[in-house]
mmCIF file of C-alpha atoms in Angstrom:
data_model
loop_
_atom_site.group_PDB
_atom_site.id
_atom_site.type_symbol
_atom_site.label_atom_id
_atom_site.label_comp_id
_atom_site.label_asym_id
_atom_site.label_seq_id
_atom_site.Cartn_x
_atom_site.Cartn_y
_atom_site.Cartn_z
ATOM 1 C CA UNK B 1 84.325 16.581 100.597
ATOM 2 C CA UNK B 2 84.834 15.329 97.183
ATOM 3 C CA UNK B 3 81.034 15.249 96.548
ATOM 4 C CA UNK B 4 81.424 18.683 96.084
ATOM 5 C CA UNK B 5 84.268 18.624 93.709
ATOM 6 C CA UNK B 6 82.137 19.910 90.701
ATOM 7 C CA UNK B 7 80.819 23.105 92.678
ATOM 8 C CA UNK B 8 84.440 23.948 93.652
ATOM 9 C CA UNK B 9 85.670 23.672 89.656
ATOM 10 C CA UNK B 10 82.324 25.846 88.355
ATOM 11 C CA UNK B 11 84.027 28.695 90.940
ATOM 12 C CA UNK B 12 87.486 28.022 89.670
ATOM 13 C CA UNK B 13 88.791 26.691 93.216
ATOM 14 C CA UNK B 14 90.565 23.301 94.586
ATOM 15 C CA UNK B 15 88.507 21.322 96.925
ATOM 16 C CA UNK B 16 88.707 21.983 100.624
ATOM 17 C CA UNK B 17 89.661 26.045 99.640
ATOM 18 C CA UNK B 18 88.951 28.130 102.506
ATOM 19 C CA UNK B 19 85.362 29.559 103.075
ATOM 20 C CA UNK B 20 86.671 33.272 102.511
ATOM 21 C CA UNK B 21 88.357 31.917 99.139
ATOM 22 C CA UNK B 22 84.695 30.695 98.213
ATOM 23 C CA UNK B 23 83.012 34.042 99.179
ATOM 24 C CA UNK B 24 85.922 35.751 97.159
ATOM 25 C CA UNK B 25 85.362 33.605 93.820
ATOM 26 C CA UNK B 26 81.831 33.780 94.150
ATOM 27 C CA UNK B 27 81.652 37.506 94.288
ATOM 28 C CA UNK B 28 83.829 37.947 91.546
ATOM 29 C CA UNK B 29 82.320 35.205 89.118
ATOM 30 C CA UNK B 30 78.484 36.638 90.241
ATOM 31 C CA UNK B 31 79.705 40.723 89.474
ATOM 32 C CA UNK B 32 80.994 39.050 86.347
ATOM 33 C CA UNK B 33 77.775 37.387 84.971
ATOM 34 C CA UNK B 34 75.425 38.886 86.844
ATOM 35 C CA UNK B 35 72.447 39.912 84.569
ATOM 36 C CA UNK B 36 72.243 43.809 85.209
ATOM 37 C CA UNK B 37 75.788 43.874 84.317
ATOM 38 C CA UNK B 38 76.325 40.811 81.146
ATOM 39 C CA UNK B 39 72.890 40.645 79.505
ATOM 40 C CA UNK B 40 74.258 37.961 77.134
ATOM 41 C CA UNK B 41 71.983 34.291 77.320
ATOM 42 C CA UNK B 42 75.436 32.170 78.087
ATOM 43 C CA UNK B 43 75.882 34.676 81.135
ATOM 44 C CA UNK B 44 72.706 33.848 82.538
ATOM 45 C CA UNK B 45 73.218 30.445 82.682
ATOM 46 C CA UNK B 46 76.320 30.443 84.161
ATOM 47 C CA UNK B 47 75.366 32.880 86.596
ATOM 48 C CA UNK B 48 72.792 30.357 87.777
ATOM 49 C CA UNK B 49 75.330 27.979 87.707
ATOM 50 C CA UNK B 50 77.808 30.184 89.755
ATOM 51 C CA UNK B 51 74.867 30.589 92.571
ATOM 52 C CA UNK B 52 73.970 27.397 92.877
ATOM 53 C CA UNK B 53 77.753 26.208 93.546
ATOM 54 C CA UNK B 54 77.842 28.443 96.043
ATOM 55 C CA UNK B 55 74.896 27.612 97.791
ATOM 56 C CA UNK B 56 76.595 24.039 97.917
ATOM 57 C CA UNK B 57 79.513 24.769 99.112
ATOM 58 C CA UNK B 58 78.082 27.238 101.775
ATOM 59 C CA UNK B 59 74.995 25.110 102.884
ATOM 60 C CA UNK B 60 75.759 21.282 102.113
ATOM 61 C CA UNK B 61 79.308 20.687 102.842
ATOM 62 C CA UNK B 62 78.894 22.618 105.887
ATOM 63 C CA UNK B 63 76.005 19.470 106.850
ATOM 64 C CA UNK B 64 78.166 16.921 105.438
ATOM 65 C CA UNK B 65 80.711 18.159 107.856
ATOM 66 C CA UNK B 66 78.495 17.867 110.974
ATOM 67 C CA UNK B 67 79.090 14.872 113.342
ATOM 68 C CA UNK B 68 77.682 11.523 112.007
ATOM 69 C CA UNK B 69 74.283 10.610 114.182
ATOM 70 C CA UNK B 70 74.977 8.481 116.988
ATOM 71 C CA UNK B 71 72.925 5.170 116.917
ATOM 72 C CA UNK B 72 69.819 5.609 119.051
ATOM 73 C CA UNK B 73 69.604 3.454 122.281
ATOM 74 C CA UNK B 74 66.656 2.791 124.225
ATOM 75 C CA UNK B 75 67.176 5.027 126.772
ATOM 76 C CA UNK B 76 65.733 8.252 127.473
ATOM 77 C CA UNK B 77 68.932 9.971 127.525
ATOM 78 C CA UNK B 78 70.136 9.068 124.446
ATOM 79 C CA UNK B 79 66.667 10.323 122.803
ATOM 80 C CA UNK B 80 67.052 13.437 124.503
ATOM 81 C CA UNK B 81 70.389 13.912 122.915
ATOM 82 C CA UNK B 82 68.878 12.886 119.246
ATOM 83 C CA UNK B 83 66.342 16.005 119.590
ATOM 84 C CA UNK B 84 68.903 18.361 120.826
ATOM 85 C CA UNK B 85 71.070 17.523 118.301
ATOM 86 C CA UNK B 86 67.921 18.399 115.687
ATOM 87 C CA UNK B 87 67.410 21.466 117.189
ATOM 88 C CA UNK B 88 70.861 22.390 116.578
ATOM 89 C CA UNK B 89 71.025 21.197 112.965
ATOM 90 C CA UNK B 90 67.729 22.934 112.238
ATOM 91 C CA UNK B 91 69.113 26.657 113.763
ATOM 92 C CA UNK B 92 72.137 26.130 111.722
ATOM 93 C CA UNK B 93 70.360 25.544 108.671
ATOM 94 C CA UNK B 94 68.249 28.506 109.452
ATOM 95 C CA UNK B 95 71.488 30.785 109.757
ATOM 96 C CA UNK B 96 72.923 29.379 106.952
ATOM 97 C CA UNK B 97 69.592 30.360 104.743
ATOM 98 C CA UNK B 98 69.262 33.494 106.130
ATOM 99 C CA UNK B 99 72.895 34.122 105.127
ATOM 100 C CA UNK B 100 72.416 33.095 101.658
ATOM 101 C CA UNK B 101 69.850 35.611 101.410
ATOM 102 C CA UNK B 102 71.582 38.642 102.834
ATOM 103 C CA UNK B 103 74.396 37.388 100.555
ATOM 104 C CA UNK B 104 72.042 37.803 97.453
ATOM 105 C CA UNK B 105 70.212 40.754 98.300
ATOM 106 C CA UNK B 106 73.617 42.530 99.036
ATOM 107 C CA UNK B 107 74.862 41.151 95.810
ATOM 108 C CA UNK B 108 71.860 42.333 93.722
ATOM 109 C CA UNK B 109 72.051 46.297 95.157
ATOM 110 C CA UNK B 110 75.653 46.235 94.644
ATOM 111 C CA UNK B 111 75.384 44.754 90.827
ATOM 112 C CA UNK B 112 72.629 47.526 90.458
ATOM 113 C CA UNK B 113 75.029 49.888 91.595
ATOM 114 C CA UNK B 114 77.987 48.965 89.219
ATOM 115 C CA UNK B 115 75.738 48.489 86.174
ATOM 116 C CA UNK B 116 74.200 52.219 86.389
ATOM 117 C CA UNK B 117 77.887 53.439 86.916
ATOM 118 C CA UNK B 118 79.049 51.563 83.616
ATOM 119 C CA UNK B 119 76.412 53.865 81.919
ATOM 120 C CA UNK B 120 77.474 56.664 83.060
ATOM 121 C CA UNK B 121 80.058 59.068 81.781
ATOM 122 C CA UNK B 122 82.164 58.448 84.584
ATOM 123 C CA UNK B 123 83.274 54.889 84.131
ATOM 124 C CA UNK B 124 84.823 55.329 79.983
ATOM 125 C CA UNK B 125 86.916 58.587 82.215
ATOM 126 C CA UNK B 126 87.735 56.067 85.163
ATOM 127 C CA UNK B 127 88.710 53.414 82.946
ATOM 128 C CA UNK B 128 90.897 55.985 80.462
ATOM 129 C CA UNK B 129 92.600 57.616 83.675
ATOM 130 C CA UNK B 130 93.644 54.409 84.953
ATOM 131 C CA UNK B 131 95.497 53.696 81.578
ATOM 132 C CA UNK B 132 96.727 57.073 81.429
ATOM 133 C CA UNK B 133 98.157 56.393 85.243
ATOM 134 C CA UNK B 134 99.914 53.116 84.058
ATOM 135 C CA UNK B 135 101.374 54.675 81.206
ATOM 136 C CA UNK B 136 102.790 57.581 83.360
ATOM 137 C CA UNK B 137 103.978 55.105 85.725
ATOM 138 C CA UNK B 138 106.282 53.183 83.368
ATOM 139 C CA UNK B 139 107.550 56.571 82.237
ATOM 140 C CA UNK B 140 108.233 57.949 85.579
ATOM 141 C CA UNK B 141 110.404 54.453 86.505
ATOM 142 C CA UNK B 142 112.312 54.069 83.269
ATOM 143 C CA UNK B 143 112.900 57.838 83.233
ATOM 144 C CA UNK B 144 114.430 57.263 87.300
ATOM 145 C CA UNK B 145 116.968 54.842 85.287
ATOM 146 C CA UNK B 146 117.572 55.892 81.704
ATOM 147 C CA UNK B 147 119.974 59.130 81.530
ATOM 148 C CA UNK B 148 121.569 60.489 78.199
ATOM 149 C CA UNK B 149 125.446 61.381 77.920
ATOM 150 C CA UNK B 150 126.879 63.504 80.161
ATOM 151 C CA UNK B 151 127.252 66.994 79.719
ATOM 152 C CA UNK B 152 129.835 69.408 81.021
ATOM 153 C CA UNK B 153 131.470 72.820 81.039
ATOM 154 C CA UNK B 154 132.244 76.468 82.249
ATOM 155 C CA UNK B 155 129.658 78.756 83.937
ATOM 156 C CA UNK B 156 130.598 81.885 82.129
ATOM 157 C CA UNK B 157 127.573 83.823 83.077
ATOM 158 C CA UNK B 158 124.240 83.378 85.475
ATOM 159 C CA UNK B 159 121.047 85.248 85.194
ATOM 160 C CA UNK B 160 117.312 84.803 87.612
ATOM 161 C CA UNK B 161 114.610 83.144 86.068
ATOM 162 C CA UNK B 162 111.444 85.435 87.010
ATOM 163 C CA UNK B 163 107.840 83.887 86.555
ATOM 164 C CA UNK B 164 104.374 85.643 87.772
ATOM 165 C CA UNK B 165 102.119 84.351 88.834
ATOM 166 C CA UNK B 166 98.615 86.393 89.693
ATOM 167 C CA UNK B 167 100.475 89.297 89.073
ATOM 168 C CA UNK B 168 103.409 89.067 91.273
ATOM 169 C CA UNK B 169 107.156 88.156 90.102
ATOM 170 C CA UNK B 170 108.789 85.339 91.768
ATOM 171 C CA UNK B 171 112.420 83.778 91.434
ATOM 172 C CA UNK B 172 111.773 80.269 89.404
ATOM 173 C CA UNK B 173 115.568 79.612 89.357
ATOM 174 C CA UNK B 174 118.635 80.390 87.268
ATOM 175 C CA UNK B 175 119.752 80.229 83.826
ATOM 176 C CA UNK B 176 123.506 79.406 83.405
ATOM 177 C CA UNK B 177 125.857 80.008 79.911
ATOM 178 C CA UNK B 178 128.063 77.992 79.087
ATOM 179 C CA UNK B 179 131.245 79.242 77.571
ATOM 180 C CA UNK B 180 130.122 77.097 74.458
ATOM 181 C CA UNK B 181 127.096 78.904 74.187
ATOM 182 C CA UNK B 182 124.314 76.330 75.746
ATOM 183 C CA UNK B 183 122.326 76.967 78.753
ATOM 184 C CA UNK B 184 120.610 74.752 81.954
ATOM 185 C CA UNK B 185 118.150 76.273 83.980
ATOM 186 C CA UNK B 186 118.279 75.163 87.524
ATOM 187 C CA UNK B 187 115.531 75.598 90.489
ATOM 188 C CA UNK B 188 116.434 78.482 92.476
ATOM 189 C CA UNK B 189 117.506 75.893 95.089
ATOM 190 C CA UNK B 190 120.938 75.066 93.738
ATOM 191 C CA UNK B 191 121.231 77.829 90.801
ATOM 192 C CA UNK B 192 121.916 80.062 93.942
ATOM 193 C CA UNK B 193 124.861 77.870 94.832
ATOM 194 C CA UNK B 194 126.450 77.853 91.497
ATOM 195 C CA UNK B 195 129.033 80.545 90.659
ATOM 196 C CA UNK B 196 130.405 81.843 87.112
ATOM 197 C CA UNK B 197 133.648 80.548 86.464
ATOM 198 C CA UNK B 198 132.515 77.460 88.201
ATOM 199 C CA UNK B 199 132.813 73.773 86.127
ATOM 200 C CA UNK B 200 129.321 71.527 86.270
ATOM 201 C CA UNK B 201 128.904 68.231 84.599
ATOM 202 C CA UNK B 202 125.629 67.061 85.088
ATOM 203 C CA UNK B 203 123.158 63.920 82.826
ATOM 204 C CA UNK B 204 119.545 65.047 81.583
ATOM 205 C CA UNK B 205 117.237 61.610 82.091
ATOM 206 C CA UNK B 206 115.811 60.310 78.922
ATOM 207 C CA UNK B 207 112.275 61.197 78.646
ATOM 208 C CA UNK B 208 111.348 63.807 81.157
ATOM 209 C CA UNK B 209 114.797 65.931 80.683
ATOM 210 C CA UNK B 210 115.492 66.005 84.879
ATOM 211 C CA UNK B 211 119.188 66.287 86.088
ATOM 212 C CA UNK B 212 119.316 64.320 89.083
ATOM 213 C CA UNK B 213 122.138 65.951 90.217
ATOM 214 C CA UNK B 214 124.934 68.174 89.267
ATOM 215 C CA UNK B 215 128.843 67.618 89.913
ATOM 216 C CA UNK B 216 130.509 71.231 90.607
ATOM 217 C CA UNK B 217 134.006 71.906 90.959
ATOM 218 C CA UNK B 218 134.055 75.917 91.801
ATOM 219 C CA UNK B 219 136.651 78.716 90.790
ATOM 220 C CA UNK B 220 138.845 77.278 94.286
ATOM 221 C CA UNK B 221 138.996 74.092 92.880
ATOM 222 C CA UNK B 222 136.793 72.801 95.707
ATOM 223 C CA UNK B 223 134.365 69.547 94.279
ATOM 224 C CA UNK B 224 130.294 68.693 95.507
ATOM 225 C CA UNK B 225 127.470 67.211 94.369
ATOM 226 C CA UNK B 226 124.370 69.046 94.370
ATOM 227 C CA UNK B 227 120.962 67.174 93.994
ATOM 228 C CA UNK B 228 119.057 69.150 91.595
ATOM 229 C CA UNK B 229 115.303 67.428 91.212
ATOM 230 C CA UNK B 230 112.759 70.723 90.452
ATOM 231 C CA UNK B 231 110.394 67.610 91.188
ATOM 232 C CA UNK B 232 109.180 66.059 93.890
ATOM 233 C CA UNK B 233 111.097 62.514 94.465
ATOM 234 C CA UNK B 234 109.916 59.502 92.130
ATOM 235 C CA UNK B 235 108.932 57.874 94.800
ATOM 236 C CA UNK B 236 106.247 59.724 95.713
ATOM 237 C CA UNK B 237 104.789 59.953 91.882
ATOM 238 C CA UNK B 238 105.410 56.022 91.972
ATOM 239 C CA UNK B 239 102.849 55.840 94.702
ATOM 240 C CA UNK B 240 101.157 58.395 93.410
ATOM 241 C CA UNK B 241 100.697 57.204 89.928
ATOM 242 C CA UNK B 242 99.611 53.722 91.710
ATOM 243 C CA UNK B 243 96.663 54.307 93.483
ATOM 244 C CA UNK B 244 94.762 53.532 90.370
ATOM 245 C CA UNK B 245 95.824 50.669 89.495
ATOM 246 C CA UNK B 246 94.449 49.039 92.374
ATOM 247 C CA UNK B 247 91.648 49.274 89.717
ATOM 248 C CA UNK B 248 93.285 46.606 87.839
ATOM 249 C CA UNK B 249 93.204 44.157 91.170
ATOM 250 C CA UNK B 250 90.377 44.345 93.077
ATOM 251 C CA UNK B 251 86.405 43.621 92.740
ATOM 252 C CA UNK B 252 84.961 45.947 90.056
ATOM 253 C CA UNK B 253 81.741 47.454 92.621
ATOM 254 C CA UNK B 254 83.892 46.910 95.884
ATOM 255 C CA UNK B 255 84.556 50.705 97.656
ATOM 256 C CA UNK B 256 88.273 50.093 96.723
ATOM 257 C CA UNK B 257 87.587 50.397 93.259
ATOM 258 C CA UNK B 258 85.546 52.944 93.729
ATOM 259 C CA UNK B 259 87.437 55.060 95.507
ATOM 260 C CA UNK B 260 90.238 54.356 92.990
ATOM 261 C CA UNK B 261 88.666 55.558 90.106
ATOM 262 C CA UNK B 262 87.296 58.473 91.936
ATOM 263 C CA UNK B 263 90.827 59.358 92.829
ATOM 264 C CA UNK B 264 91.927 58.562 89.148
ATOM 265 C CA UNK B 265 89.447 61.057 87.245
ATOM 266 C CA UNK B 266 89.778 63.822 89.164
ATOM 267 C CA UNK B 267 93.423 63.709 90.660
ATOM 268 C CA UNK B 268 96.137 61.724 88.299
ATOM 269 C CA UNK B 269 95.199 64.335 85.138
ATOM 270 C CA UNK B 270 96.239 67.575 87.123
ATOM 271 C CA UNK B 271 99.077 66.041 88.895
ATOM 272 C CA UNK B 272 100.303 64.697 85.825
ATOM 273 C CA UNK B 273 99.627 68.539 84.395
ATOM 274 C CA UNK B 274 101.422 69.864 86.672
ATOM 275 C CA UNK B 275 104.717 67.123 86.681
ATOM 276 C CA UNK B 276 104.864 67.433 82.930
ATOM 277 C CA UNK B 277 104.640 71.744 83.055
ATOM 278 C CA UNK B 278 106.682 72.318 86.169
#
């Protein structure tokens, strides 16, 4: 096996890696200097390079591997066991060819594929979403975790929040006065459940300005917690926000990435609209 050393180090691998490790390094190597996508001279050649390791790995080691001839013996048997044992080497060889070619042919569409999408307008806004979708994912985690001081105080006064939306008014939530003069707006949720003359002490997050939760102690003196997200949970953004950045580990033209971006460009923007507004 260590005949083949040098075609296992052109497609980055140790020797003896596993025949769907080779068709994974290939694929990614080939998509990377394949000429319809890396028109650059040094490309070409290692592209070549890159095929022709493959076909080595896939075609001879797979021979070197067979069973050793036995030594031929007079007899007719033994003969007769020499031409089987042709027969089988040759249909082998055949399959092995004829994959090599579906392997290229499937290769060359695909590249095709991926280099007329990298013209198009759609892979700069694939590409920019995906960056845009990392960004908001940091945010949304550090914002689960960093909370600015505490604030407290006396409900002196509540009043409903009314939006409209095509033309009909809706209760949005509350606003609540403090007796200093500041005021919270809740979702309608859990401004219902707070009373004037109540006392709240609640912790705005850093970036995003969400209270995760409020700590009430009403006019009987009695004390609960009331989770207050106007959000949908983090969790659900996290996964959200991380569907594409399975851009960032997967093959380029594989229907993962594709369906990725897709997902990016037209999705992450208006969710990320719509977190940011509501």
């Amino acid at each position: 096996m260590q005949r083949f050393a040098k075609a296992y180090e052109i497609l980055g691998l140790k020797v003896g890696a596993s025949p769907d490790e080779v068709k994974r390094a290939y694929r990614k190597l080939a998509f990377k200097y394949h000429p319809d996508i890396n028109n650059s001279v040094v490309a070409h050649e290692l592209f070549i390079h890159v095929q022709k390791a493959y076909e080595i790995i896939t075609t001879a080691e797979k021979t070197w591997s067979e069973v050793k001839p036995e030594q031929r013996s007079g007899n007719a048997q033994a003969h007769e066991r020499d031409r089987m044992r042709i027969n089988r080497e040759e249909a082998m060889r055949f399959a092995r060819e004829r994959a090599q070619r579906i392997d290229r042919m499937q290769l060359q569409r695909e590249a095709r594929q991926f280099a007329h999408f990298k013209k198009s307008i759609f892979y700069p806004w694939t590409i920019a979403m995906t960056y845009v979708s990392l960004v908001m994912f940091i945010l949304v985690l550090a914002d689960a975790f960093l909370l600015t001081n505490v604030n407290h105080g006396y409900v002196k006064a509540k009043e409903v929040v009314t939006s409209n939306f095509l033309g009909v008014d809706y209760n949005s939530g509350y606003k609540l006065t403090f007796g200093n003069g500041d005021t919270i707006e809740l979702n309608s949720g859990v401004g219902s459940q707070i009373t004037p003359e109540s006392h709240i002490s609640f912790a705005k997050s850093l970036i995003f300005s969400d209270i995760p939760r409020i700590y009430v102690v009403d006019k009987d003196l009695k004390a609960h917690t009331k989770n207050t997200f106007n959000k949908p949970p983090y969790i659900f953004f996290l996964i959200f926000l991380a569907v594409p950045l399975l851009l960032f580990c997967v093959d380029r033209p594989s229907a993962v990435f594709y369906s990725a971006g897709a997902f990016a460009r037209y999705a992450i923007i208006i969710f990320i609209l719509a977190y940011i507004i509501f």
